Amino acid sequence: MLQEIIRKVGEIREKWEEERRDIPSLKVLEEVRIRFLGRKGLLTQLFTTLRELPSAERAEAGRLLNALRKEIQGEIERLKEGLAAKAEAERLKREAFDFTLPGSWRRVGRLHPLTQVRLEIEQIFMEMGFDVATGPEVETDYYNFEALNIPADHPARDEWDSFYIGEGVLLRTHTSPVQIRVMKSRKPPVRIICPGRCYRRDTPDATHFPVFHQVELLWVERGLTMAHLKWIIEEFVRQFFGPGYEMRFSADFFPFTEPSAQVHIRREGGPWLEIMGAGMVDPAVFEEVGYDPEEVTGFAFGLGIERMAMLKYGIDDIRLFFQNDIRFLGQF
Ligand code: PHE
């Protein structure tokens, strides 16, 4: 009987020697392990026959079987390590990625410089407690001119070369009509800014373009004076352009403000730059919208967003804003 065991051990060893030679993967290795060492494996089966041996032979047979089992187990461990290392190497090769290669990148869009500047201006005034109000770009003669104290035959109309669309309908020449619309729909106090696109029949050059953008401000309340207007503008200049600017008011004329002023700023030693028109709201405008000029006063100003952007960033041609050249737009 021991002979029989010895023969079988030899057979299993031979079989193992043959199989272990080409095991291509961990999966096959596991199959082979089960075939030899599994619960119903060749070697395990042989162990169960030990019981049938006479006890004198059992020890020797057990020793043989254990030796073979140890041998196979050890070999399987070694094979496993080798195969795992090989699998890992293959995975790394498959997933090889050269981090030093230049990336393929997607162009990220951003806001147009005029939009950025508009938002920045809005932010400054919103923090001071002003609301943002908007209105139609196609306006009636009434809101764009008449209600602003510019009757049909007024010479001031010549200053606003307008695009007329139909009888009494035009593309607004400023955002002042928004102020009329707001005042007609609200009781004072009113504290608004009106950003928006405006149109004038200008021939394009470095400083003119038939489409441009404005922000106008209007504050109506009891007891407001030119001093409040000056403070607001000073505060705006400090926040938008930074410290170190001085400011100058000079007389001007607008039909809807009295007195009216032109505001210039300059850095010490620099040239004076005009930044806006401003003034105290004309009593005739208050009467038109149903406010009592004996009770409230107010002031307004209007600035061009293009002009603000050009001064802030040193842009010397307004047409650049409208040419959609990425090389220009990408700089902001
Ligand atoms: N509406 C004027 C313009 O477009 C600017 C302005 C606004 C002037 C408010 C005074 C007060 O030229």
Short mmCIF file of C-alpha atoms and ligand atoms in Angstrom, two decimals:
data_model
loop_
_atom_site.label_atom_id
_atom_site.label_comp_id
_atom_site.label_asym_id
_atom_site.label_seq_id
_atom_site.Cartn_x
_atom_site.Cartn_y
_atom_site.Cartn_z
CA MET A 1 0.00 0.00 0.00
CA LEU A 2 2.84 2.40 0.75
CA GLN A 3 4.18 1.55 -2.68
CA GLU A 4 0.90 2.63 -4.12
CA ILE A 5 1.12 5.99 -2.35
CA ILE A 6 4.70 6.46 -3.44
CA ARG A 7 3.69 5.81 -7.02
CA LYS A 8 0.80 8.22 -6.85
CA VAL A 9 2.90 10.93 -5.25
CA GLY A 10 5.34 10.44 -8.12
CA GLU A 11 2.52 10.76 -10.64
CA ILE A 12 1.15 13.92 -9.06
CA ARG A 13 4.62 15.42 -8.90
CA GLU A 14 5.15 14.67 -12.58
CA LYS A 15 1.84 16.14 -13.46
CA TRP A 16 2.62 19.24 -11.39
CA GLU A 17 6.06 19.57 -13.01
CA GLU A 18 4.39 19.56 -16.36
CA GLU A 19 1.59 21.98 -15.55
CA ARG A 20 3.60 24.52 -13.67
CA ARG A 21 5.76 25.13 -16.69
CA ASP A 22 3.28 27.22 -18.53
CA ILE A 23 0.86 29.07 -16.37
CA PRO A 24 0.14 32.29 -18.21
CA SER A 25 -1.98 34.09 -15.67
CA LEU A 26 -3.07 34.36 -12.05
CA LYS A 27 -6.43 33.02 -13.10
CA VAL A 28 -4.95 29.82 -14.55
CA LEU A 29 -2.66 29.52 -11.54
CA GLU A 30 -5.69 29.55 -9.26
CA GLU A 31 -7.35 26.85 -11.36
CA VAL A 32 -4.21 24.73 -11.13
CA ARG A 33 -4.00 25.30 -7.38
CA ILE A 34 -7.57 24.11 -6.96
CA ARG A 35 -6.89 21.05 -9.11
CA PHE A 36 -3.97 20.01 -6.90
CA LEU A 37 -4.62 21.47 -3.45
CA GLY A 38 -8.33 22.27 -3.48
CA ARG A 39 -10.86 20.51 -1.30
CA LYS A 40 -11.29 17.85 -3.97
CA GLY A 41 -7.78 18.28 -5.41
CA LEU A 42 -5.51 15.43 -6.41
CA LEU A 43 -3.28 15.74 -3.39
CA THR A 44 -6.14 16.27 -0.96
CA GLN A 45 -7.82 13.11 -2.22
CA LEU A 46 -4.65 11.18 -1.63
CA PHE A 47 -4.52 12.46 1.94
CA THR A 48 -7.92 10.88 2.58
CA THR A 49 -6.54 7.46 1.66
CA LEU A 50 -3.99 7.66 4.48
CA ARG A 51 -6.59 6.42 6.87
CA GLU A 52 -6.69 3.09 5.05
CA LEU A 53 -2.96 2.47 5.59
CA PRO A 54 -1.62 0.40 8.39
CA SER A 55 -0.32 2.77 11.04
CA ALA A 56 3.29 1.70 10.48
CA GLU A 57 3.17 3.02 6.95
CA ARG A 58 0.96 5.98 7.63
CA ALA A 59 3.70 8.19 9.02
CA GLU A 60 6.00 7.66 6.08
CA ALA A 61 3.19 8.21 3.58
CA GLY A 62 2.07 11.33 5.45
CA ARG A 63 5.60 12.68 5.37
CA LEU A 64 5.77 12.17 1.59
CA LEU A 65 2.43 13.80 1.00
CA ASN A 66 3.22 16.77 3.23
CA ALA A 67 6.53 17.29 1.52
CA LEU A 68 4.87 17.40 -1.88
CA ARG A 69 2.14 19.69 -0.62
CA LYS A 70 4.73 22.08 0.82
CA GLU A 71 6.65 21.99 -2.40
CA ILE A 72 3.61 22.79 -4.52
CA GLN A 73 2.41 25.47 -2.13
CA GLY A 74 5.80 27.16 -2.13
CA GLU A 75 6.03 27.01 -5.88
CA ILE A 76 2.53 28.45 -6.25
CA GLU A 77 3.48 31.38 -3.99
CA ARG A 78 6.54 32.09 -6.11
CA LEU A 79 4.58 31.82 -9.35
CA LYS A 80 1.93 34.08 -7.91
CA GLU A 81 4.43 36.79 -7.11
CA GLY A 82 5.95 36.59 -10.57
CA LEU A 83 2.59 36.71 -12.32
CA ALA A 84 1.35 39.59 -10.18
CA ALA A 85 4.48 41.58 -10.96
CA LYS A 86 4.04 40.80 -14.64
CA ALA A 87 0.37 41.86 -14.57
CA GLU A 88 1.29 45.09 -12.82
CA ALA A 89 4.01 45.84 -15.34
CA GLU A 90 1.55 45.26 -18.18
CA ARG A 91 -1.03 47.48 -16.57
CA LEU A 92 1.49 50.27 -16.16
CA LYS A 93 2.53 49.91 -19.76
CA ARG A 94 -1.07 49.99 -20.92
CA GLU A 95 -1.84 53.05 -18.86
CA ALA A 96 1.46 54.73 -19.48
CA PHE A 97 0.97 58.47 -19.52
CA ASP A 98 3.65 61.02 -20.14
CA PHE A 99 2.95 63.82 -17.72
CA THR A 100 5.58 65.98 -19.35
CA LEU A 101 3.64 66.22 -22.63
CA PRO A 102 1.96 69.55 -23.26
CA GLY A 103 -1.72 69.29 -22.37
CA SER A 104 -4.52 69.71 -24.84
CA TRP A 105 -6.50 72.59 -23.41
CA ARG A 106 -9.84 74.10 -24.08
CA ARG A 107 -10.08 77.84 -24.46
CA VAL A 108 -12.03 79.25 -21.54
CA GLY A 109 -14.25 82.17 -22.39
CA ARG A 110 -14.60 85.22 -20.24
CA LEU A 111 -16.65 88.36 -19.99
CA HIS A 112 -16.16 91.14 -22.50
CA PRO A 113 -14.10 93.99 -20.99
CA LEU A 114 -17.11 96.32 -21.29
CA THR A 115 -19.20 93.84 -19.32
CA GLN A 116 -16.47 93.52 -16.71
CA VAL A 117 -16.26 97.29 -16.33
CA ARG A 118 -20.06 97.63 -16.21
CA LEU A 119 -20.29 95.01 -13.45
CA GLU A 120 -17.51 96.72 -11.55
CA ILE A 121 -19.28 100.09 -11.74
CA GLU A 122 -22.59 98.48 -10.74
CA GLN A 123 -20.90 96.84 -7.77
CA ILE A 124 -19.47 100.14 -6.51
CA PHE A 125 -22.86 101.85 -6.59
CA MET A 126 -24.83 98.89 -5.31
CA GLU A 127 -22.60 98.92 -2.25
CA MET A 128 -23.57 102.58 -1.78
CA GLY A 129 -27.23 101.55 -1.84
CA PHE A 130 -28.24 102.19 -5.45
CA ASP A 131 -30.52 99.86 -7.40
CA VAL A 132 -29.80 98.85 -10.98
CA ALA A 133 -32.63 99.86 -13.32
CA THR A 134 -32.93 99.07 -17.01
CA GLY A 135 -35.22 100.11 -19.83
CA PRO A 136 -35.82 99.62 -23.56
CA GLU A 137 -33.19 100.47 -26.15
CA VAL A 138 -35.92 101.40 -28.61
CA GLU A 139 -37.45 104.49 -27.04
CA THR A 140 -40.08 107.02 -27.80
CA ASP A 141 -39.29 110.62 -28.48
CA TYR A 142 -41.16 111.44 -25.30
CA TYR A 143 -38.91 109.50 -22.91
CA ASN A 144 -35.67 110.14 -24.75
CA PHE A 145 -36.20 113.92 -25.23
CA GLU A 146 -39.52 115.49 -24.35
CA ALA A 147 -39.75 114.42 -20.71
CA LEU A 148 -36.12 115.40 -20.25
CA ASN A 149 -36.95 118.98 -21.06
CA ILE A 150 -35.78 118.77 -24.68
CA PRO A 151 -38.74 119.84 -26.83
CA ALA A 152 -38.83 119.12 -30.55
CA ASP A 153 -37.40 122.46 -31.61
CA HIS A 154 -34.71 122.59 -28.92
CA PRO A 155 -31.22 123.14 -30.32
CA ALA A 156 -29.86 120.59 -27.82
CA ARG A 157 -31.35 117.85 -29.98
CA ASP A 158 -28.60 118.47 -32.48
CA GLU A 159 -26.14 117.14 -29.93
CA TRP A 160 -27.82 113.78 -30.07
CA ASP A 161 -27.72 112.63 -33.67
CA SER A 162 -30.24 109.89 -33.44
CA PHE A 163 -31.32 106.79 -35.30
CA TYR A 164 -35.03 107.18 -35.95
CA ILE A 165 -36.97 104.01 -36.55
CA GLY A 166 -40.37 105.50 -37.12
CA GLU A 167 -42.52 108.46 -36.24
CA GLY A 168 -41.50 109.41 -32.70
CA VAL A 169 -39.56 106.15 -32.16
CA LEU A 170 -35.79 105.98 -31.99
CA LEU A 171 -32.82 104.10 -30.60
CA ARG A 172 -32.17 105.81 -27.28
CA THR A 173 -29.28 108.25 -27.29
CA HIS A 174 -28.64 107.92 -23.55
CA THR A 175 -30.07 105.96 -20.62
CA SER A 176 -31.70 109.05 -19.09
CA PRO A 177 -35.13 107.87 -20.33
CA VAL A 178 -34.84 104.99 -17.83
CA GLN A 179 -34.74 107.60 -15.07
CA ILE A 180 -37.99 109.10 -16.33
CA ARG A 181 -39.60 105.67 -16.44
CA VAL A 182 -38.48 104.87 -12.89
CA MET A 183 -39.53 108.24 -11.44
CA LYS A 184 -42.95 107.91 -13.05
CA SER A 185 -43.44 104.54 -11.42
CA ARG A 186 -42.00 105.22 -7.93
CA LYS A 187 -42.36 107.79 -5.22
CA PRO A 188 -39.19 109.45 -3.95
CA PRO A 189 -36.69 108.70 -2.58
CA VAL A 190 -35.14 107.19 -5.69
CA ARG A 191 -31.62 105.89 -5.80
CA ILE A 192 -30.78 104.13 -9.05
CA ILE A 193 -28.14 103.57 -11.65
CA CYS A 194 -29.12 102.88 -15.26
CA PRO A 195 -26.57 100.93 -17.26
CA GLY A 196 -27.24 100.16 -20.89
CA ARG A 197 -26.54 100.39 -24.57
CA CYS A 198 -27.04 103.68 -26.39
CA TYR A 199 -26.92 104.79 -30.01
CA ARG A 200 -25.82 107.93 -31.77
CA ARG A 201 -25.28 108.65 -35.42
CA ASP A 202 -21.54 109.19 -35.01
CA THR A 203 -18.96 108.37 -37.62
CA PRO A 204 -16.65 105.79 -36.05
CA ASP A 205 -13.20 107.03 -35.12
CA ALA A 206 -10.81 106.45 -32.23
CA THR A 207 -13.19 108.01 -29.72
CA HIS A 208 -16.64 107.66 -31.32
CA PHE A 209 -18.77 104.69 -32.18
CA PRO A 210 -22.47 104.62 -33.10
CA VAL A 211 -23.09 102.03 -30.38
CA PHE A 212 -21.79 102.61 -26.89
CA HIS A 213 -22.68 102.02 -23.26
CA GLN A 214 -23.60 104.33 -20.45
CA VAL A 215 -24.17 104.20 -16.75
CA GLU A 216 -26.33 107.00 -15.46
CA LEU A 217 -27.04 107.65 -11.83
CA LEU A 218 -30.01 109.34 -10.23
CA TRP A 219 -30.61 110.18 -6.59
CA VAL A 220 -33.75 112.03 -5.60
CA GLU A 221 -34.53 112.81 -1.99
CA ARG A 222 -35.22 115.69 0.38
CA GLY A 223 -32.27 118.04 0.85
CA LEU A 224 -29.75 116.75 -1.65
CA THR A 225 -27.18 119.26 -2.85
CA MET A 226 -24.28 119.52 -5.23
CA ALA A 227 -22.04 118.58 -2.29
CA HIS A 228 -23.61 115.09 -2.16
CA LEU A 229 -23.10 114.74 -5.90
CA LYS A 230 -19.45 115.69 -5.54
CA TRP A 231 -18.90 113.22 -2.73
CA ILE A 232 -20.48 110.35 -4.67
CA ILE A 233 -18.36 111.04 -7.73
CA GLU A 234 -15.21 111.40 -5.65
CA GLU A 235 -15.94 108.10 -3.95
CA PHE A 236 -16.59 106.44 -7.29
CA VAL A 237 -13.32 107.74 -8.79
CA ARG A 238 -11.37 106.54 -5.76
CA GLN A 239 -12.88 103.06 -5.96
CA PHE A 240 -12.76 102.68 -9.72
CA PHE A 241 -9.47 104.35 -10.65
CA GLY A 242 -7.69 104.18 -7.30
CA PRO A 243 -6.33 106.89 -5.03
CA GLY A 244 -4.29 109.88 -6.15
CA TYR A 245 -6.72 111.60 -8.52
CA GLU A 246 -7.93 115.15 -8.24
CA MET A 247 -11.27 116.23 -9.61
CA ARG A 248 -12.54 119.37 -11.31
CA PHE A 249 -16.09 120.53 -11.98
CA SER A 250 -16.68 123.00 -14.77
CA ALA A 251 -19.90 124.55 -15.99
CA ASP A 252 -21.75 122.79 -18.76
CA PHE A 253 -25.27 122.64 -20.09
CA PHE A 254 -27.85 119.87 -20.18
CA PRO A 255 -31.55 120.65 -20.59
CA PHE A 256 -32.46 118.20 -17.80
CA THR A 257 -30.05 119.48 -15.12
CA GLU A 258 -29.54 122.90 -13.59
CA PRO A 259 -26.83 123.65 -12.80
CA SER A 260 -24.96 121.26 -15.06
CA ALA A 261 -21.32 120.30 -14.87
CA GLN A 262 -18.60 118.48 -16.67
CA VAL A 263 -16.34 116.40 -14.46
CA HIS A 264 -12.64 116.01 -15.13
CA ILE A 265 -10.08 114.03 -13.22
CA ARG A 266 -6.30 113.95 -13.36
CA ARG A 267 -3.39 112.34 -11.67
CA GLU A 268 -0.89 114.82 -10.34
CA GLY A 269 0.96 116.31 -13.27
CA GLY A 270 -1.18 114.43 -15.81
CA PRO A 271 -3.67 115.85 -18.28
CA TRP A 272 -7.30 116.54 -17.32
CA LEU A 273 -9.61 113.80 -18.55
CA GLU A 274 -13.33 114.32 -18.94
CA ILE A 275 -15.22 111.45 -17.29
CA MET A 276 -18.86 112.49 -17.15
CA GLY A 277 -21.64 115.02 -17.38
CA ALA A 278 -23.60 115.76 -14.22
CA GLY A 279 -25.93 118.16 -12.53
CA MET A 280 -28.88 118.85 -10.27
CA VAL A 281 -32.13 117.57 -11.76
CA ASP A 282 -34.02 120.43 -13.43
CA PRO A 283 -37.33 121.27 -11.67
CA ALA A 284 -39.07 120.97 -15.05
CA VAL A 285 -38.17 117.27 -15.12
CA PHE A 286 -39.57 116.74 -11.62
CA GLU A 287 -42.81 118.43 -12.63
CA GLU A 288 -43.02 116.19 -15.69
CA VAL A 289 -42.82 113.02 -13.60
CA GLY A 290 -45.13 114.32 -10.88
CA TYR A 291 -42.53 115.07 -8.18
CA ASP A 292 -42.76 118.33 -6.25
CA PRO A 293 -39.54 120.34 -6.86
CA GLU A 294 -40.29 122.32 -3.68
CA GLU A 295 -40.07 119.12 -1.74
CA VAL A 296 -37.29 117.08 -3.28
CA THR A 297 -34.05 117.77 -5.02
CA GLY A 298 -31.84 115.36 -6.84
CA PHE A 299 -28.82 114.92 -8.95
CA ALA A 300 -27.76 112.81 -11.87
CA PHE A 301 -24.73 112.01 -13.88
CA GLY A 302 -23.95 110.00 -16.98
CA LEU A 303 -20.72 108.31 -17.92
CA GLY A 304 -19.59 106.22 -20.86
CA ILE A 305 -18.49 102.70 -20.00
CA GLU A 306 -16.14 102.61 -23.01
CA ARG A 307 -14.49 105.80 -21.84
CA MET A 308 -14.05 104.46 -18.32
CA ALA A 309 -12.49 101.27 -19.68
CA MET A 310 -10.22 103.20 -22.05
CA LEU A 311 -8.96 105.46 -19.26
CA LYS A 312 -8.49 102.63 -16.82
CA TYR A 313 -6.68 100.27 -19.17
CA GLY A 314 -4.98 102.78 -21.48
CA ILE A 315 -6.93 101.72 -24.59
CA ASP A 316 -6.56 104.31 -27.32
CA ASP A 317 -9.23 103.22 -29.81
CA ILE A 318 -12.89 102.64 -28.95
CA ARG A 319 -13.35 100.49 -32.05
CA LEU A 320 -11.29 97.71 -30.46
CA PHE A 321 -14.24 96.89 -28.20
CA PHE A 322 -16.40 95.98 -31.16
CA GLN A 323 -14.04 94.08 -33.45
CA ASN A 324 -14.22 90.81 -31.52
CA ASP A 325 -10.50 90.24 -31.86
CA ILE A 326 -9.56 87.59 -29.34
CA ARG A 327 -6.04 88.99 -29.10
CA PHE A 328 -7.54 92.18 -27.69
CA LEU A 329 -10.36 90.67 -25.65
CA GLY A 330 -8.09 88.00 -24.15
CA GLN A 331 -6.07 90.66 -22.34
CA PHE A 332 -8.80 91.44 -19.83
N1 PHE B 1 -27.59 112.06 -20.52
C1 PHE B 1 -26.39 112.82 -20.70
C2 PHE B 1 -25.70 112.36 -21.98
O1 PHE B 1 -25.94 111.31 -22.45
C3 PHE B 1 -25.42 112.64 -19.55
C4 PHE B 1 -25.95 113.23 -18.31
C5 PHE B 1 -26.68 112.47 -17.43
C6 PHE B 1 -25.69 114.53 -17.96
C7 PHE B 1 -27.17 112.99 -16.28
C8 PHE B 1 -26.16 115.07 -16.81
C9 PHE B 1 -26.89 114.29 -15.97
O2 PHE B 1 -24.90 113.11 -22.49
#
